[in-house]
CSV table of C-alpha atoms in Angstrom, one decimal:
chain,number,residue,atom,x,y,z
F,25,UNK,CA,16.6,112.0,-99.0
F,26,UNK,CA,17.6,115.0,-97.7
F,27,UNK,CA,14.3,116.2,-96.2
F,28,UNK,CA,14.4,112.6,-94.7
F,29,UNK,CA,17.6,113.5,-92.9
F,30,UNK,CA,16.5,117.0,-92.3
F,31,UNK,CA,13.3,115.2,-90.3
F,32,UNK,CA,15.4,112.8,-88.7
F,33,UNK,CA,17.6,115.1,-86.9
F,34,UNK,CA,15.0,116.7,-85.3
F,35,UNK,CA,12.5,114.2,-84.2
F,36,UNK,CA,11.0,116.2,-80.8
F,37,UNK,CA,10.1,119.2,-83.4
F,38,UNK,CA,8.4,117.3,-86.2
F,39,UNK,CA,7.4,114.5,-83.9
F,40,UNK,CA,5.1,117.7,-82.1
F,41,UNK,CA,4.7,119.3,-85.1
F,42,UNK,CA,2.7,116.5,-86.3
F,43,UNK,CA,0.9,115.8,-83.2
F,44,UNK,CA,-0.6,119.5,-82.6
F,45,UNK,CA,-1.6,119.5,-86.5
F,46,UNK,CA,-3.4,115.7,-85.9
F,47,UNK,CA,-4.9,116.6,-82.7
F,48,UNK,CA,-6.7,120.3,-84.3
F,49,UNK,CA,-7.9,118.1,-87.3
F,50,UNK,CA,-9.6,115.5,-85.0
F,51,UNK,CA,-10.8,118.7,-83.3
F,52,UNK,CA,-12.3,120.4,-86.3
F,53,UNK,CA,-14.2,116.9,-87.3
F,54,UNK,CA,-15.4,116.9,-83.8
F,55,UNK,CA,-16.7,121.0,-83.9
F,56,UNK,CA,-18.4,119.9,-87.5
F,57,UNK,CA,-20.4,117.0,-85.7
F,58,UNK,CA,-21.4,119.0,-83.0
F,59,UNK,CA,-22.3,122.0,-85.4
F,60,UNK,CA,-24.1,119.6,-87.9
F,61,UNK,CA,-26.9,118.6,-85.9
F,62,UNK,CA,-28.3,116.5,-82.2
F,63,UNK,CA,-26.0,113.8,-80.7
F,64,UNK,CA,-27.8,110.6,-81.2
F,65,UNK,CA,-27.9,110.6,-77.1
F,66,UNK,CA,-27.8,113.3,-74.4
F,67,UNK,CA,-26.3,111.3,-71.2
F,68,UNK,CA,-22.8,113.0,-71.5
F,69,UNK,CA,-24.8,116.5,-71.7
F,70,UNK,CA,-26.9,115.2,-68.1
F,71,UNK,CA,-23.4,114.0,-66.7
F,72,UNK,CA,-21.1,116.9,-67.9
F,73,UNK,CA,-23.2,119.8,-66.4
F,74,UNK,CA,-24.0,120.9,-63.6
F,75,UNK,CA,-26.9,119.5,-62.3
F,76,UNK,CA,-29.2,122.4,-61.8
F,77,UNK,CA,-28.3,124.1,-64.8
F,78,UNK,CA,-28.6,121.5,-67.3
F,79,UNK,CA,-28.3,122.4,-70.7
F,80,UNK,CA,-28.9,120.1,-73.1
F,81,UNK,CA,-25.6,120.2,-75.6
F,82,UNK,CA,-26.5,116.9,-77.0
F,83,UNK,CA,-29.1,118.9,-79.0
F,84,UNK,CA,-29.2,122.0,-80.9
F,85,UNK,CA,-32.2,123.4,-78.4
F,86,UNK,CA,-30.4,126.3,-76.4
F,87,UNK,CA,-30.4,129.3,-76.0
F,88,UNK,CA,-31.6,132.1,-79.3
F,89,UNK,CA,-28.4,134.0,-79.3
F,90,UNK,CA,-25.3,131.0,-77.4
F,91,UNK,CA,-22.2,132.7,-76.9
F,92,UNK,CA,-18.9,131.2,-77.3
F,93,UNK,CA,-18.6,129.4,-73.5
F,94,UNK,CA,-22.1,127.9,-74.5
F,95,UNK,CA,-20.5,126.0,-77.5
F,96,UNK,CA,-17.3,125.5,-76.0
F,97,UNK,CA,-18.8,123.5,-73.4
F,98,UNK,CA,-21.1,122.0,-76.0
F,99,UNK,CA,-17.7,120.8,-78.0
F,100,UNK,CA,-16.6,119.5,-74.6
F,101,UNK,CA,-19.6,117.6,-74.1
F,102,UNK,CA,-19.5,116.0,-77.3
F,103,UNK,CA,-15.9,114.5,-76.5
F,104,UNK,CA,-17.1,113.5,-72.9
F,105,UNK,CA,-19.4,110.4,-75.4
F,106,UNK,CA,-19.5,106.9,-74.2
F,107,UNK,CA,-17.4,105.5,-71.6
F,108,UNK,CA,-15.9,108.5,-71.2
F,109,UNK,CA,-19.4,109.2,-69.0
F,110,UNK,CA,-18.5,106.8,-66.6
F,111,UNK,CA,-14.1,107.8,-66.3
F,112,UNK,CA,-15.5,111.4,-65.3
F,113,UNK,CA,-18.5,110.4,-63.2
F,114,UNK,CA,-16.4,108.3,-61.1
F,115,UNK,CA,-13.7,110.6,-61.0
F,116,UNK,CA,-15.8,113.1,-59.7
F,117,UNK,CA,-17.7,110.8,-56.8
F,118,UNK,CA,-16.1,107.6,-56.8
F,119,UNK,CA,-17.2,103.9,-57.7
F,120,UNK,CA,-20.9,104.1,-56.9
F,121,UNK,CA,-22.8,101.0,-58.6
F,122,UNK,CA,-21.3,97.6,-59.7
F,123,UNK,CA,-21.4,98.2,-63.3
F,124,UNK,CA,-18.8,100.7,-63.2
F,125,UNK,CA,-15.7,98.4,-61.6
F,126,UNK,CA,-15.6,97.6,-65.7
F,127,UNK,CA,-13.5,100.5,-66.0
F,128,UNK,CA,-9.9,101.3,-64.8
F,129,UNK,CA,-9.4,103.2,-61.5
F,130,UNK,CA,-6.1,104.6,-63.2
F,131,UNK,CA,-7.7,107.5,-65.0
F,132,UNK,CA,-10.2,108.8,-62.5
F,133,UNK,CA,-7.2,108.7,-59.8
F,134,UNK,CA,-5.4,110.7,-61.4
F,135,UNK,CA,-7.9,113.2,-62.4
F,136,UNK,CA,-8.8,113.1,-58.6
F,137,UNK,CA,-5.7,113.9,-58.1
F,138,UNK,CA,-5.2,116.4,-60.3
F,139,UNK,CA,-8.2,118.2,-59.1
F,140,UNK,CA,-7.4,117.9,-55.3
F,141,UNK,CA,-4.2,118.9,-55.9
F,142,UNK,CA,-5.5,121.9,-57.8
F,143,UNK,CA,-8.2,122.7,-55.1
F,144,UNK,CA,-5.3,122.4,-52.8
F,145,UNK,CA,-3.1,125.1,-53.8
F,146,UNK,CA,-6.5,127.5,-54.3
F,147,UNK,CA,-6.1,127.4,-57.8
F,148,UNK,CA,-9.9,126.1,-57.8
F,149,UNK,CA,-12.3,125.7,-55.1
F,150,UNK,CA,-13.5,122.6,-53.4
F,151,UNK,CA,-17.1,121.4,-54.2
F,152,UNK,CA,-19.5,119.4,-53.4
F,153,UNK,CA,-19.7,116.1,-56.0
F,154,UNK,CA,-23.4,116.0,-55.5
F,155,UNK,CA,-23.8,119.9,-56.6
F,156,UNK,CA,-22.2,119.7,-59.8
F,157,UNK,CA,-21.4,117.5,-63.4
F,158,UNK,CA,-18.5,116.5,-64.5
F,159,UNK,CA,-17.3,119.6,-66.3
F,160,UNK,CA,-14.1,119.9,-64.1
F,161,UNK,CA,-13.4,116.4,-64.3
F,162,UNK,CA,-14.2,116.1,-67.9
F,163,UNK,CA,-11.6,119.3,-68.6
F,164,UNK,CA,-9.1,117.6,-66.5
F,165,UNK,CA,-8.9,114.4,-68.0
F,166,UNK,CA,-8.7,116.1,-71.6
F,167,UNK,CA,-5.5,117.6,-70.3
F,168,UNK,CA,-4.3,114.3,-68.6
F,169,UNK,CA,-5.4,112.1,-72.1
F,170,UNK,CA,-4.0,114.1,-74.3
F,171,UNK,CA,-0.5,114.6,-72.3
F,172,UNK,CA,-0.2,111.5,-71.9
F,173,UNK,CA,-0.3,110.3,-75.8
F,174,UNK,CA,1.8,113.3,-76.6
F,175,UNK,CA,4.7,111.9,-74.0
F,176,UNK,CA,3.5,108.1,-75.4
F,177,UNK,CA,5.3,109.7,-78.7
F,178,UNK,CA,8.5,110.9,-77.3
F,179,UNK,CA,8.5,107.1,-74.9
F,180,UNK,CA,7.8,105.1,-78.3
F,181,UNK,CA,10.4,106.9,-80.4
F,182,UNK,CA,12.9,106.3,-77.6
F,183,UNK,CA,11.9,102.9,-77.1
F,184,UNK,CA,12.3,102.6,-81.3
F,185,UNK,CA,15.7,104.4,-81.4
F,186,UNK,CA,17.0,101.9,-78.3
F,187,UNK,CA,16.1,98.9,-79.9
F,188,UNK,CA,17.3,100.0,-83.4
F,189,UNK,CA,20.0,102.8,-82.7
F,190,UNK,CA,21.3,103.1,-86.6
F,191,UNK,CA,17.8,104.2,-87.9
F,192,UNK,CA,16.4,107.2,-86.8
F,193,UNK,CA,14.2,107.6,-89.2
F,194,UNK,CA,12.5,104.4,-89.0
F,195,UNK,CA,12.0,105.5,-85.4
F,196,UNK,CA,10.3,108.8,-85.9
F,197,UNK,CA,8.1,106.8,-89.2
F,198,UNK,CA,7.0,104.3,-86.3
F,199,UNK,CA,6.0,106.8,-84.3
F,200,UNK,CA,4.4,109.2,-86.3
F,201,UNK,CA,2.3,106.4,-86.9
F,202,UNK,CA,1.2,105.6,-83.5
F,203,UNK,CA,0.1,109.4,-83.5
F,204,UNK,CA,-2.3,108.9,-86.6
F,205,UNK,CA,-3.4,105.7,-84.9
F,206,UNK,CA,-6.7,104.5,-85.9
F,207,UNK,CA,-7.8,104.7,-82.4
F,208,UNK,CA,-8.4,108.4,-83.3
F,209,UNK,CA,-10.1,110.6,-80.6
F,210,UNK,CA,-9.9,107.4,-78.2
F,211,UNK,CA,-6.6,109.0,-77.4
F,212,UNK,CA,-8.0,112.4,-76.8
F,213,UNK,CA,-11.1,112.0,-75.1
F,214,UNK,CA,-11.4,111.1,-71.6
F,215,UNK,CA,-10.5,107.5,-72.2
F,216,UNK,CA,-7.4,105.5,-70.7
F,217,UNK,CA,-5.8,104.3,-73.8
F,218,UNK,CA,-3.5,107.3,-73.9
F,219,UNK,CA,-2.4,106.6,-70.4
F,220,UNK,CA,-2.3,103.5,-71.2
F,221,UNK,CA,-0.1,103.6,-74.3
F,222,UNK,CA,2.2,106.3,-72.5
F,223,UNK,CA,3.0,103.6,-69.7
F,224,UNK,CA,3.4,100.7,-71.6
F,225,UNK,CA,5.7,102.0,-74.3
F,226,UNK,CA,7.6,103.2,-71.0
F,227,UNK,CA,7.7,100.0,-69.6
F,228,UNK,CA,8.8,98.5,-72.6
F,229,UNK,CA,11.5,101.3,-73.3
F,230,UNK,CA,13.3,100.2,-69.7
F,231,UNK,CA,13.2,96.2,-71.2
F,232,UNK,CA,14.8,97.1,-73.8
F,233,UNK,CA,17.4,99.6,-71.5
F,234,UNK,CA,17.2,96.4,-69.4
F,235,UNK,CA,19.0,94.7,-72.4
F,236,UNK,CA,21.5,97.6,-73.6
F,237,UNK,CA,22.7,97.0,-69.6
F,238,UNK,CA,23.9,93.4,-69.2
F,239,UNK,CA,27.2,94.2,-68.6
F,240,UNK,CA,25.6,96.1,-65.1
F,241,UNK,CA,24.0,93.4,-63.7
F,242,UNK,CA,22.7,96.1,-61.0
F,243,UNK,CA,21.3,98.7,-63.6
F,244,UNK,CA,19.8,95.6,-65.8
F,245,UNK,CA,18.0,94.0,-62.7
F,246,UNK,CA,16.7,97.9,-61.6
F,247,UNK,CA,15.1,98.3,-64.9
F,248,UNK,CA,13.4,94.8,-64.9
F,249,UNK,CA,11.7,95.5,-61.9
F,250,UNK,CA,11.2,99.7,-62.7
F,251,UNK,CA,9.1,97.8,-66.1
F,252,UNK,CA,7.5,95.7,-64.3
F,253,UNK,CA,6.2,98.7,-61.3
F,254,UNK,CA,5.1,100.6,-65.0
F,255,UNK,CA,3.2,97.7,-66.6
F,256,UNK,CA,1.9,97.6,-63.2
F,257,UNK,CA,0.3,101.0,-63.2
F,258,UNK,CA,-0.6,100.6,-66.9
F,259,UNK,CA,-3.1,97.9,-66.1
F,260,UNK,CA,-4.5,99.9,-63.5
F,261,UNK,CA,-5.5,101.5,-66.5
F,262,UNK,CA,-6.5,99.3,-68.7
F,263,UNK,CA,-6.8,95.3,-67.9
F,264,UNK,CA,-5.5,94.3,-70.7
F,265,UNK,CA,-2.2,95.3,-69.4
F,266,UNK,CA,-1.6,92.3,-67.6
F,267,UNK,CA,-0.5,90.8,-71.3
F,268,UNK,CA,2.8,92.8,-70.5
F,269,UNK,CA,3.6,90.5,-68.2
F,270,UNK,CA,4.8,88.1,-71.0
F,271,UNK,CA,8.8,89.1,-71.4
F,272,UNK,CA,9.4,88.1,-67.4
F,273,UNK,CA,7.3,84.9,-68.0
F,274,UNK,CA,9.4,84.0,-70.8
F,275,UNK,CA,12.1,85.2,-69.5
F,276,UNK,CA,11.8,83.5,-66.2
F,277,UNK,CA,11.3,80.0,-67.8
F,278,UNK,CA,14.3,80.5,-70.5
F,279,UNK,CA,16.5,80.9,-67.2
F,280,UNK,CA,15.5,78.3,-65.4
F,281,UNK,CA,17.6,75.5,-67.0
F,282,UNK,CA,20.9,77.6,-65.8
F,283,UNK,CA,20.4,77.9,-62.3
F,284,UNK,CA,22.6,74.8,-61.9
F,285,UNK,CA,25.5,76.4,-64.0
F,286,UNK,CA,25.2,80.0,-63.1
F,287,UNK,CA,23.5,80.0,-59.6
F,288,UNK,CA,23.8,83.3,-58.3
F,289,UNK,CA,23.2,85.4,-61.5
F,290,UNK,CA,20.6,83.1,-62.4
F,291,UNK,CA,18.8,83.5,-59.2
F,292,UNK,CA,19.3,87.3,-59.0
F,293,UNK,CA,17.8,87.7,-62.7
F,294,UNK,CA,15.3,85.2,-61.5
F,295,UNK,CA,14.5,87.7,-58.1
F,296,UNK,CA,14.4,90.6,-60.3
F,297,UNK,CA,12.1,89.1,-63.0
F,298,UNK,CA,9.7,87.7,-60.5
F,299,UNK,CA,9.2,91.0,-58.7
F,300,UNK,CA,8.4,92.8,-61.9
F,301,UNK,CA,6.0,90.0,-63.1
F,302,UNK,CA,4.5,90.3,-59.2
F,303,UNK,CA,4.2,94.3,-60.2
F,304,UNK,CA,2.4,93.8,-63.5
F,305,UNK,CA,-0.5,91.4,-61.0
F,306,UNK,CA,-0.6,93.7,-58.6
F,307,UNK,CA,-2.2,96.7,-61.4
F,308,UNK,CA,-5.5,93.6,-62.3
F,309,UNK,CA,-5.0,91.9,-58.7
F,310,UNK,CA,-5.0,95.3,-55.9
F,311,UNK,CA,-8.5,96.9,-57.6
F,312,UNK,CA,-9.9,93.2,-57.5
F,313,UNK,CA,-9.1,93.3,-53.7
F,314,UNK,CA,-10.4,96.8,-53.1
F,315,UNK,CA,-13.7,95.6,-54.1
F,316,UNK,CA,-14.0,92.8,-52.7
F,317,UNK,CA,-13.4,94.2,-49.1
F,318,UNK,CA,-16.4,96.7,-50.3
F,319,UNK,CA,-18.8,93.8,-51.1
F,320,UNK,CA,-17.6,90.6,-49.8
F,321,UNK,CA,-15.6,91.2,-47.0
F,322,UNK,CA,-18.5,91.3,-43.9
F,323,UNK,CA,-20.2,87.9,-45.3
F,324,UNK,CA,-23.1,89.9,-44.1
F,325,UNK,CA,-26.9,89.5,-45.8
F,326,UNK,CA,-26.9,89.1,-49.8
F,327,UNK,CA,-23.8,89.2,-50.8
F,328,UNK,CA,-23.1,89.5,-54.8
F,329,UNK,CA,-22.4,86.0,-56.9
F,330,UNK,CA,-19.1,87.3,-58.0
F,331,UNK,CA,-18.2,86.8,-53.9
F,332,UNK,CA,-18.6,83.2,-53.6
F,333,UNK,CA,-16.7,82.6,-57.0
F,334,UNK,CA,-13.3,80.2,-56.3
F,335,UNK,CA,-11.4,83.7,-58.0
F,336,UNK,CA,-13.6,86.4,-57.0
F,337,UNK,CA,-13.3,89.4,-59.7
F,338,UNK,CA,-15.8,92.0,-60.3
F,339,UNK,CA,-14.3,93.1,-63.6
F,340,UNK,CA,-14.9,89.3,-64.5
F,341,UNK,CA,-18.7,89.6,-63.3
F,342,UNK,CA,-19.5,92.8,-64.1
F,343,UNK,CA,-17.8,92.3,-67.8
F,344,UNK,CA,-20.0,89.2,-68.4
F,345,UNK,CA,-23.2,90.2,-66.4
F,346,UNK,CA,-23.6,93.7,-68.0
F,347,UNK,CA,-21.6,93.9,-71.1
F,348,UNK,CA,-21.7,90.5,-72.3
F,349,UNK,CA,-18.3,89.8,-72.8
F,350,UNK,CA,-17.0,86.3,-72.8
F,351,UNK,CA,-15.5,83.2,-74.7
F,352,UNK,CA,-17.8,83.3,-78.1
F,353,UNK,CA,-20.4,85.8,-76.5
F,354,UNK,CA,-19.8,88.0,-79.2
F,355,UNK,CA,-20.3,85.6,-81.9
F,356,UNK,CA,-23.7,86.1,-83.2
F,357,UNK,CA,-24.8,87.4,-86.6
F,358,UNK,CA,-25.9,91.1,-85.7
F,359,UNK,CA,-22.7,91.5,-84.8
F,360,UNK,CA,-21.0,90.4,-88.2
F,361,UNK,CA,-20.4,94.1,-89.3
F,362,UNK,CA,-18.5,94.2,-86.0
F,363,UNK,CA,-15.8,92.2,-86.8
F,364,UNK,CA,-15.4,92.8,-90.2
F,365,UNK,CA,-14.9,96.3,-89.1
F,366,UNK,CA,-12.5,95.2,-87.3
F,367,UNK,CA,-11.3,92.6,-89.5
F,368,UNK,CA,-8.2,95.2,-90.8
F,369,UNK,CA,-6.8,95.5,-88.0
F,370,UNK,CA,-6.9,92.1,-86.4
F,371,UNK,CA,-5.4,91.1,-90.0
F,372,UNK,CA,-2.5,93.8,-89.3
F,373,UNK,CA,-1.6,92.6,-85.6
F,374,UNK,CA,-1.6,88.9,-86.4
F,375,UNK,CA,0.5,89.1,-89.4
F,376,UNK,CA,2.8,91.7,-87.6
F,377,UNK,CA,3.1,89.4,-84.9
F,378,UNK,CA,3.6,86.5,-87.2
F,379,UNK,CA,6.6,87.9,-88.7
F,380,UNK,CA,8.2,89.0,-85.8
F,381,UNK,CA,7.8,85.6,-84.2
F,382,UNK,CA,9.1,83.5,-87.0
F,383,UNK,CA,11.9,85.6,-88.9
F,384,UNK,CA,12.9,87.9,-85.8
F,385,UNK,CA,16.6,87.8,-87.1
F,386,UNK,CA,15.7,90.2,-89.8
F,387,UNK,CA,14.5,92.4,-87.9
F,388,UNK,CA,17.8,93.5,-85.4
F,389,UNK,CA,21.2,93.4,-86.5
F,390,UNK,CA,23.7,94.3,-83.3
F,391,UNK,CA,26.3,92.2,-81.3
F,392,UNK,CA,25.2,88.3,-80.9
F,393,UNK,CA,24.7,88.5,-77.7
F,394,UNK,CA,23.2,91.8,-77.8
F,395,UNK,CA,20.9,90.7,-80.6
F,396,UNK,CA,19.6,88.0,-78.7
F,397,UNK,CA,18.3,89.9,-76.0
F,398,UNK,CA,16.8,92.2,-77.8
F,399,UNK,CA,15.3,89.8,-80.3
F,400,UNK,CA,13.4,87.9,-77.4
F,401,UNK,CA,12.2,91.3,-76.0
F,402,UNK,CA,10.8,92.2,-79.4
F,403,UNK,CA,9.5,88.3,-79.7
F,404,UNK,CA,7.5,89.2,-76.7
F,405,UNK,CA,5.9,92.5,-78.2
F,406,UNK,CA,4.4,90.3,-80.7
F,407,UNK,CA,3.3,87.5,-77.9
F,408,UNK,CA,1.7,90.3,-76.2
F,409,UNK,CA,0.2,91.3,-79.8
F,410,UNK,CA,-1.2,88.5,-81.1
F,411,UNK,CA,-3.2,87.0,-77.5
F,412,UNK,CA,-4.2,90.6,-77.6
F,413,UNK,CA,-5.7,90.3,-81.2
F,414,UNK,CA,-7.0,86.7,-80.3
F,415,UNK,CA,-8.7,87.4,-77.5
F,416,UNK,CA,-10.6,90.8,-79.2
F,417,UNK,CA,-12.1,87.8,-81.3
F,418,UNK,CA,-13.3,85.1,-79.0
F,419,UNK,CA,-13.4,87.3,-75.7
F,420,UNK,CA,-13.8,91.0,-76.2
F,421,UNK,CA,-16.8,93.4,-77.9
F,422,UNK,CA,-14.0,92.9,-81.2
F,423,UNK,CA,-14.8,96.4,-82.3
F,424,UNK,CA,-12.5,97.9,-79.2
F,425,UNK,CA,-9.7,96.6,-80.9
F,426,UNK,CA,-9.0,99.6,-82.7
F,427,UNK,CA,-8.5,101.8,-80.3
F,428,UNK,CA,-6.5,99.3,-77.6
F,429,UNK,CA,-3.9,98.3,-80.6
F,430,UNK,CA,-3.1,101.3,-79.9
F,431,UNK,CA,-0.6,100.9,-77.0
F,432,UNK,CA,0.9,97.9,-78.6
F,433,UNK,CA,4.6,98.8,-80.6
F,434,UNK,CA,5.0,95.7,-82.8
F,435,UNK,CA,2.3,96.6,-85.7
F,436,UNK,CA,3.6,100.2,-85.9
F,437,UNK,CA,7.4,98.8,-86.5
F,438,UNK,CA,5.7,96.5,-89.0
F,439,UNK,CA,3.9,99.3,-90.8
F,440,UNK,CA,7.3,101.2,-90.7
F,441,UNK,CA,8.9,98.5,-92.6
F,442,UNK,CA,6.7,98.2,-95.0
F,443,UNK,CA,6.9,101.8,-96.0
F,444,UNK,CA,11.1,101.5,-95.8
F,445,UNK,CA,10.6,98.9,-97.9
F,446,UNK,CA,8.5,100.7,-100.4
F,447,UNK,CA,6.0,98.1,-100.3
F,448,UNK,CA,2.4,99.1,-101.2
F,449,UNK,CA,1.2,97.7,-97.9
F,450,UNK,CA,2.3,100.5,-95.8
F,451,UNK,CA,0.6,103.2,-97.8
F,452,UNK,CA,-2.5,101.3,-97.7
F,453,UNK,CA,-2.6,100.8,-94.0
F,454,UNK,CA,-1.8,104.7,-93.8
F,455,UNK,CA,-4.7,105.7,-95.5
F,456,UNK,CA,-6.7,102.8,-93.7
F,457,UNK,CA,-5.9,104.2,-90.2
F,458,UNK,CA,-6.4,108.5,-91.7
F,459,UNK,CA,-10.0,107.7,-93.0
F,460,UNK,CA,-11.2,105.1,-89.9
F,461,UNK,CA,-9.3,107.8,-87.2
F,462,UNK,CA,-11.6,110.4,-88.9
F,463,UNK,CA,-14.9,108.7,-89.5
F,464,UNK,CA,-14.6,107.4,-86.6
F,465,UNK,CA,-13.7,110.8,-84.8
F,466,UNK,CA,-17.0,112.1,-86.6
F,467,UNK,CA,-19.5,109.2,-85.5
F,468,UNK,CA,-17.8,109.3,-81.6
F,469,UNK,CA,-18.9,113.0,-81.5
F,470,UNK,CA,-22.5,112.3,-82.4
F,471,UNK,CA,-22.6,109.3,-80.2
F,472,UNK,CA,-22.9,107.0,-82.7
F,473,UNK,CA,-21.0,103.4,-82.7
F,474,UNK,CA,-19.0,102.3,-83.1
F,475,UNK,CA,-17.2,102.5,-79.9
């Protein structure tokens, strides 16, 4: 118990302790795939280099005698697999052909912005996209990916300690497990589920603020509308985002029966939760726009189906017209080892979500009113939660589940309490989310699914 306390008291230190130790072993598996033989495919070799010196990392034909930059940049290569291809590409020349509107704009901005900024103060020089890969881009979005789930950490232990302020160490259990999530080295390659967790564990750490501050009515209403500018940016990031919207929805209709005993208030919570729920749109609704007034907006020759839809959305198309996703799409028998790969952790966000929903009073003990608040805020995690984990069943490739649980608090407070509890659970899930982070981490460095 001591050691407990010991840990507890100095969350920041173990909490990065424990985060540089993950991130080398993830490493290390990663350097042991790319040592141990050919990725299965070489497009993040043709995409990360430049274009006239291509050599090809996704295979062990090189030069007789590499040095170290030739397998450092082979190492790089390997975590630059998958979608992280098209983050880079497009961060280093922009949206270039329809398919690629299926990824977030949030990640390449900022490593565009990183890089201009960098180029800016002559701490690099400016290039031509077309002269070179993705190298710098790839580099830069390492940095920006795996800052961002480091600070993720330090925003999910605060949102923890907020919500339960008596139990430190449950707050640095919850979010030591978020960093051995079984998203693995999602949240280190150039992927936006880092960025994503960081801001959506932000924006959920000013709700809950947002509740601590009812006796401000100012304060509370600046931190409604600060979450709902975060969520916002978050699903810039990642669309899924938009699912954060649910505490001002709720919210919103809970108050609406007192606007004819409390007017005023009523109508200035109601101002305050509409503008943040307009804020968490405006991250799925602004890139929607952007595109359009690229494809659609002169009415000029062909113009793509997606234009004359009644809600025009190229995510929408693209998602369905190239990647297949849609109500059921996904339900065919070669995909059956699919989803019972990702049959754990649907299992652990419905259950999670279950509980919270229907014995939520177990979960918070503070002032009644107090509790309230905070026990429809946490309510609302596990909303969020469970659509999330329904619609990775009849909607989504289910698979990506894994690694987008991971900006979702509920299941990691779940977890937590099963290991307070000294419940078997827990230390099953732990080892569950150790061995899929590091197969996983293996089989995304050789390009091999799943993804």
């Amino acid at each position: 118990m001591t050691s407990f306390n010991k840990a507890a008291s100095r969350p920041y230190r173990v909490l990065l302790a424990t985060f540089v130790s993950w991130k080398l072993f993830l490493l290390a598996l990663s350097l042991g795939a790319y040592l141990a033989g050919d990725a299965y495919d070489t497009s993040a070799a043709l995409a990360v280099q430049p274009h006239d010196d291509v050599i090809d990392h996704g295979s062990n034909s090189g030069p007789q005698h590499p040095g170290l930059a030739y397998h450092v940049v082979g190492l790089i290569t390997r975590l630059a697999s998958w979608d992280a291809i098209y983050f880079t590409s497009i961060a280093r020349r922009g949206y270039r052909i329809e398919q690629e509107w299926a990824f977030g704009a949030g990640l390449p901005g900022v490593v565009r912005g990183l890089l201009g900024a960098l180029e800016y103060v002559g701490i690099l020089s400016k290039l031509d996209p077309s002269s070179h890969g993705a190298l710098r881009e790839t580099l830069a979005a390492l940095f920006v990916t795996n800052t961002s789930h480091i600070f993720s950490v330090f925003f999910f232990y605060h949102l923890t300690i907020t919500l339960w302020p008596n139990r430190p160490f449950f707050a640095l259990t919850s979010s030591v497990l978020h960093i051995f999530s079984p998203a693995g080295l999602f949240l280190s390659a150039p992927y936006a589920e880092s960025c994503f967790a960081a801001l959506a564990f932000a924006g959920w750490l000013l709700l809950a603020r947002s509740c601590r501050s009812e006796d401000n009515a100012l304060l509370r209403d600046t931190y409604i509308v600060l979450a709902g500018v975060v969520f916002g940016l978050a699903t810039v990031f990642r669309s899924n985002g938009v699912l954060n919207g649910i505490p001002f929805a709720w919210e919103m209709v809970r108050l609406l029966p007192r606007l004819g005993h409390r007017p005023v208030d009523t109508m200035r919570r109601l101002l305050a939760l509409g503008v943040g729920g307009v804020c968490v749109a405006l991250g799925s609704v602004v890139p929607q726009a952007v595109a359009w007034m690229r494809f659609c907006s002169d009415g000029v020759g062909d113009v793509r189906p997606w234009c004359k839809a009644y809600l025009p959305s190229i995510y929408a198309f693209v998602q369905k017209y190239y990647w297949g996703v849609g109500f059921l799409q996904y339900w065919r028998l070669p995909n059956l080892p699919l989803f019972l790969l990702a049959a754990p952790m649907i299992t652990i966000m419905l259950r999670s979500a279950t509980n919270y929903l229907t014995q939520p009073q177990t979960f918070v003990s503070s002032k009644p009113a107090e509790s309230a608040r905070l026990l429809r805020l946490i309510q609302s995690t596990a909303a969020a939660q469970a659509m999330l984990a329904v619609l990775a069943v009849t909607n989504y490739h289910v698979q990506i589940i894994t690694r987008i649980s991971s900006g979702y608090p509920l299941w990691y407070w779940w977890v937590a309490e099963q290991l307070s509890n000294k419940k078997s659970l827990g230390h099953v899930i732990i080892v569950f989310m150790i061995m899929y982070a590091s197969i996983q981490g293996v089989l995304f460095a050789s390009f091999l699914p799943p993804a």
